[in-house]
Coordinates of C-alpha atoms in Angstrom, one line a residue:
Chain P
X1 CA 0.0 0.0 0.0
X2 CA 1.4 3.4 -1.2
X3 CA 1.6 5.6 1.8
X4 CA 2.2 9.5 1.5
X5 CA 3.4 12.1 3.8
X6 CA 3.3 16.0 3.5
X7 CA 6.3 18.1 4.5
X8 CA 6.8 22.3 5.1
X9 CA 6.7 25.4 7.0
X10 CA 3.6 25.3 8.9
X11 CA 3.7 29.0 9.2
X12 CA 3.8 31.4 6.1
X13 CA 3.5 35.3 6.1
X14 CA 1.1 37.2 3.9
X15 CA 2.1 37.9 0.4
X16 CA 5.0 35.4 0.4
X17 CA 4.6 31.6 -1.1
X18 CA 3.8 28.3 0.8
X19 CA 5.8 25.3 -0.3
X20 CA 5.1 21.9 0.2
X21 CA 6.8 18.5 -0.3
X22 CA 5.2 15.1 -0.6
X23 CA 7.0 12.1 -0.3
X24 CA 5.5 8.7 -2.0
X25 CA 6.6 5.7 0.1
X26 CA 5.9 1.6 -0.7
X27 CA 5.5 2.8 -4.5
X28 CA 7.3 4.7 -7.5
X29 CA 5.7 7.7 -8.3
X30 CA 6.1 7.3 -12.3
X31 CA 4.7 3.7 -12.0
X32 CA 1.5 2.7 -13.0
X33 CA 0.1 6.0 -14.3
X34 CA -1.5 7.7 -11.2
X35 CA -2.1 11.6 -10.7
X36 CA -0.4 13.1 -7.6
X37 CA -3.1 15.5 -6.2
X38 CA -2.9 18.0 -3.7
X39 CA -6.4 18.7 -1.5
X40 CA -6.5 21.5 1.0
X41 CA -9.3 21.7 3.9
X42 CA -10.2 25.2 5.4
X43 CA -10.4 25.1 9.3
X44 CA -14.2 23.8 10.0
X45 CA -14.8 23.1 6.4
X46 CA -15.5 21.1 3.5
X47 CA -12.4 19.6 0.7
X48 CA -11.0 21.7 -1.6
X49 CA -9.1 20.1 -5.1
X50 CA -6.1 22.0 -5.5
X51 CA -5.0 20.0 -8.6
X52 CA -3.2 17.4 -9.5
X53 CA -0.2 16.2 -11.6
X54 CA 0.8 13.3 -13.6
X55 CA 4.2 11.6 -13.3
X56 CA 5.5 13.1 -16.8
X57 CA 5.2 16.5 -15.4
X58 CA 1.8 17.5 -17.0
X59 CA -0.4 19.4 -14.7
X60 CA -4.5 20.5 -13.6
X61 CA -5.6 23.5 -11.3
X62 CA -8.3 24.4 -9.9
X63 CA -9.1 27.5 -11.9
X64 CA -10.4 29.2 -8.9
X65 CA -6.4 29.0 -7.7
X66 CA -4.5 28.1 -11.7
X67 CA -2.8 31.9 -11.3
X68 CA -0.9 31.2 -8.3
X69 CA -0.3 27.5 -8.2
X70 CA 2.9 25.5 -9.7
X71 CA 3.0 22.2 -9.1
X72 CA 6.1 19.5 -9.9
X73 CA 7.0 16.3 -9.6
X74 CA 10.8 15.1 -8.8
X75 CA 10.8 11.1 -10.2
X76 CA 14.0 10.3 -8.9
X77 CA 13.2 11.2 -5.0
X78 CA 9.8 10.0 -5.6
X79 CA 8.7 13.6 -4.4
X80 CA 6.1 16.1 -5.8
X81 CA 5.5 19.8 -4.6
X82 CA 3.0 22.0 -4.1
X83 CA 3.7 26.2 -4.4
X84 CA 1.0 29.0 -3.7
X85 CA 1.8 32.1 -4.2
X86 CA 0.4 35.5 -2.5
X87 CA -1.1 34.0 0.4
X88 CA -3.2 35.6 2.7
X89 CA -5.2 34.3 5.5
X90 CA -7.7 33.0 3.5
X91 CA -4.9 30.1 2.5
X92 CA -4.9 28.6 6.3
X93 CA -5.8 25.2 5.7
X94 CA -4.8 21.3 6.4
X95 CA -3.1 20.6 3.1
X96 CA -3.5 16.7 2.6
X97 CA -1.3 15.1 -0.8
X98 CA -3.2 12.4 -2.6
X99 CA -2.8 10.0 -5.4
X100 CA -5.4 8.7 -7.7
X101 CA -4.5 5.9 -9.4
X102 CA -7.0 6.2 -12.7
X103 CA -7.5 9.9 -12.7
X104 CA -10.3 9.9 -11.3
X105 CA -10.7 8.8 -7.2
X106 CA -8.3 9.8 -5.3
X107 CA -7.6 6.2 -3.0
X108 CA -4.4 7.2 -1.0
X109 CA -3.9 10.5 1.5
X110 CA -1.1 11.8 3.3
X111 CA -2.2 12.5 6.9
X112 CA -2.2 16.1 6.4
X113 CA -0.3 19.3 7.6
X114 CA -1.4 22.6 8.6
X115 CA -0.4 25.6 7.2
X116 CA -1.0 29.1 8.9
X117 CA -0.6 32.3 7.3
X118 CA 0.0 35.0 9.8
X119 CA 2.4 37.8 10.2
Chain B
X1 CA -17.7 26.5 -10.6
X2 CA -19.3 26.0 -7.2
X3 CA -19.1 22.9 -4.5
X4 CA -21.7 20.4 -4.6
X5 CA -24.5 20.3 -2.2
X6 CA -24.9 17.9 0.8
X7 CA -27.0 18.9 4.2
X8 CA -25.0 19.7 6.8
X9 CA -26.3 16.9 8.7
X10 CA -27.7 13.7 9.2
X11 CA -28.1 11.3 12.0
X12 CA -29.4 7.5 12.7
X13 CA -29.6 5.2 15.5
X14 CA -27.6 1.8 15.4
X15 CA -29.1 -0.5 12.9
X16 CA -31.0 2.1 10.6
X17 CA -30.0 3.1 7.5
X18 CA -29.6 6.4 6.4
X19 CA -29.1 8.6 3.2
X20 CA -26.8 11.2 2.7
X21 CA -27.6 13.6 -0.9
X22 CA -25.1 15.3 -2.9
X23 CA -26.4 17.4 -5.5
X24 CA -24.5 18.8 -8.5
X25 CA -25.1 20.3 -12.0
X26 CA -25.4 17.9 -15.4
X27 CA -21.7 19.5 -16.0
X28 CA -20.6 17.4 -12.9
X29 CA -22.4 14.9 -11.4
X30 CA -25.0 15.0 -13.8
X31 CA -22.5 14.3 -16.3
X32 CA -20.2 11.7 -15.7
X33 CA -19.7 8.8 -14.0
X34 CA -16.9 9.3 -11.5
X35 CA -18.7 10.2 -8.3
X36 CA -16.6 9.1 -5.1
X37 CA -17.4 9.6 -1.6
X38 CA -14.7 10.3 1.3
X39 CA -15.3 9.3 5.2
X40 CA -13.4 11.8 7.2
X41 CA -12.8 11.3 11.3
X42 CA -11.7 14.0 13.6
X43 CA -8.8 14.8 13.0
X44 CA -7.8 12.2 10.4
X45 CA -6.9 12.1 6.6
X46 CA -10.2 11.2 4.1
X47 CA -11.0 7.8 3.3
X48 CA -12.0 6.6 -0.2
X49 CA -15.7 4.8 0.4
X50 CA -17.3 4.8 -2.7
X51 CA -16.4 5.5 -6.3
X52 CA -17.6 5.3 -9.5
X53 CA -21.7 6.3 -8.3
X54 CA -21.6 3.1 -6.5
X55 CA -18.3 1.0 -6.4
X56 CA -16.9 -0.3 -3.4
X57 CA -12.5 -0.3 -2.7
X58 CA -11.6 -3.3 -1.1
X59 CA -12.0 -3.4 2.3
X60 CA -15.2 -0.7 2.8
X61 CA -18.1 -3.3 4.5
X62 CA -20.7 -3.7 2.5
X63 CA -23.0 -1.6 4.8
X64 CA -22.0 1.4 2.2
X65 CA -23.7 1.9 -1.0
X66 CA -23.7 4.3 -3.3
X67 CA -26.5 5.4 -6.4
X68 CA -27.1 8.3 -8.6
X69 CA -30.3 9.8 -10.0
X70 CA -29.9 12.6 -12.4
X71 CA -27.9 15.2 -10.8
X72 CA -28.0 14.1 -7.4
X73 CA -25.6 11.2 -6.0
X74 CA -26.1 9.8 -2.5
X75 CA -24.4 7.6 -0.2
X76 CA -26.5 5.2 1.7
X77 CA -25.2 3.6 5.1
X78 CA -27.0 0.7 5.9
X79 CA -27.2 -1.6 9.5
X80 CA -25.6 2.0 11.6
X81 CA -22.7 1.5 13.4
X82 CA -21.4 3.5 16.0
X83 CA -18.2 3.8 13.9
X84 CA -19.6 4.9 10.9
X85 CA -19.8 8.4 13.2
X86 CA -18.0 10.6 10.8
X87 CA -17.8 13.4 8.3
X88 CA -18.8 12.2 5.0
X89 CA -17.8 14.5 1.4
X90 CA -19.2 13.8 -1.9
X91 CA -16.6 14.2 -5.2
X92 CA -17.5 14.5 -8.5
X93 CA -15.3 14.7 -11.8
X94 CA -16.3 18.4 -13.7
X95 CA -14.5 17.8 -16.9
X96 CA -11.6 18.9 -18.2
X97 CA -9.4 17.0 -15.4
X98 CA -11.0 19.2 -12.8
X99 CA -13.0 18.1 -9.5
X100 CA -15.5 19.2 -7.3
X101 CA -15.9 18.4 -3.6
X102 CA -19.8 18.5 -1.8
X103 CA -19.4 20.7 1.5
X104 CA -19.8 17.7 3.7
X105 CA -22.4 15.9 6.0
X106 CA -21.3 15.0 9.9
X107 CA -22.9 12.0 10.5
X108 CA -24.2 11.3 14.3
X109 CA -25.2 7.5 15.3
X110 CA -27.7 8.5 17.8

């Protein structure tokens, strides 16, 4: 069973960018064809998809966030990262990495880390 | 593009069954078959339940069911277990490689 843990500053100051690092365990992360998926939670609320990427570096965004996300994906470390710009308070959130094996259900999480913006 | 809809709440004693909705548009659920459903406990990463409207990943008892009319999904928990106490999110695929979460239904086995 894969197994997937979320690594970063859990504090970030306005304006700058949050950066996040999820390392794939018990699997390759360029086998088998799944979509490496980022999925944030606001405090007290519902799941929000952030987007995902596929091994080969080809990425989907949430259009709501597309103009400050950039996502990658480091094969060899079996790593992929998450980077939002701008942030403001509004970004405080559990961020949880994912991977959905057909594109289309995401099946594995990463327990989840919390990342506060604040001055 | 806005989350799908699911009541806040919904609650059961042990052995009932009970019905959680998740409405969307014909561009999401409507639309496609890739409608999944997540089981979230405090403080704990989401769990894959259903997928595919009504597909179960091995492992998830049988008790869970899921259906789809039109542009509502829903996830049906049958024979309530104290267990089964949870936060529970609808998903649904909205083309173009892009997905939609409900805002979520806390559960309560009474």
């Amino acid at each position: 069973q894969v197994q997937l843990q979320e690594s970063g500053p859990g504090l970030v100051k306005p304006s700058e960018t949050l950066s996040l690092t999820c390392t794939v365990s018990n699997g390759s992360i360029s086998s088998g064809g799944s979509y490496w998926t980022w999925v944030r939670q606001l405090p007290g609320k519902g799941l929000e998809w952030i987007g995902y990427i596929y091994y080969s570096g080809t990425t989907y965004y949430n259009p709501s966030l597309e103009s400050r996300i950039t996502m990658s994906v480091d094969t060899p470390k079996d790593q992929f990262s998450l980077k939002l710009s701008s942030v403001t308070a509004a970004d405080t959130a559990v961020y949880y990495c994912s991977r959905s094996s057909d594109g289309y259900n995401f099946d594995s999480w990463g327990q989840g880390t919390l990342v506060t913006v604040s001055s | 593009q806005s989350a799908l809809t699911q009541p806040p709440s919904a609650s059961g004693s042990p052995g009932q069954s009970v019905t959680i909705p998740c409405t969307g548009t014909s561009s999401d659920v409507g639309g496609y078959k890739y409608v999944s459903w997540y089981q979230q406990h405090p403080g704990k990463a989401p769990r894959l339940m259903i997928y595919e409207v009504s597909k179960r990943p091995s492992g998830v008892p049988d008790r869970f069911s899921g259906s789809k009319s039109g542009n509502t999904a829903s996830l049906t928990v049958s024979g309530l277990q104290a267990e089964d106490e949870a936060d529970y999110y609808c998903c649904s695929y909205a083309g173009s490689n892009h997905f939609l979460f409900g805002g979520g239904t806390t559960l309560t086995v009474l």
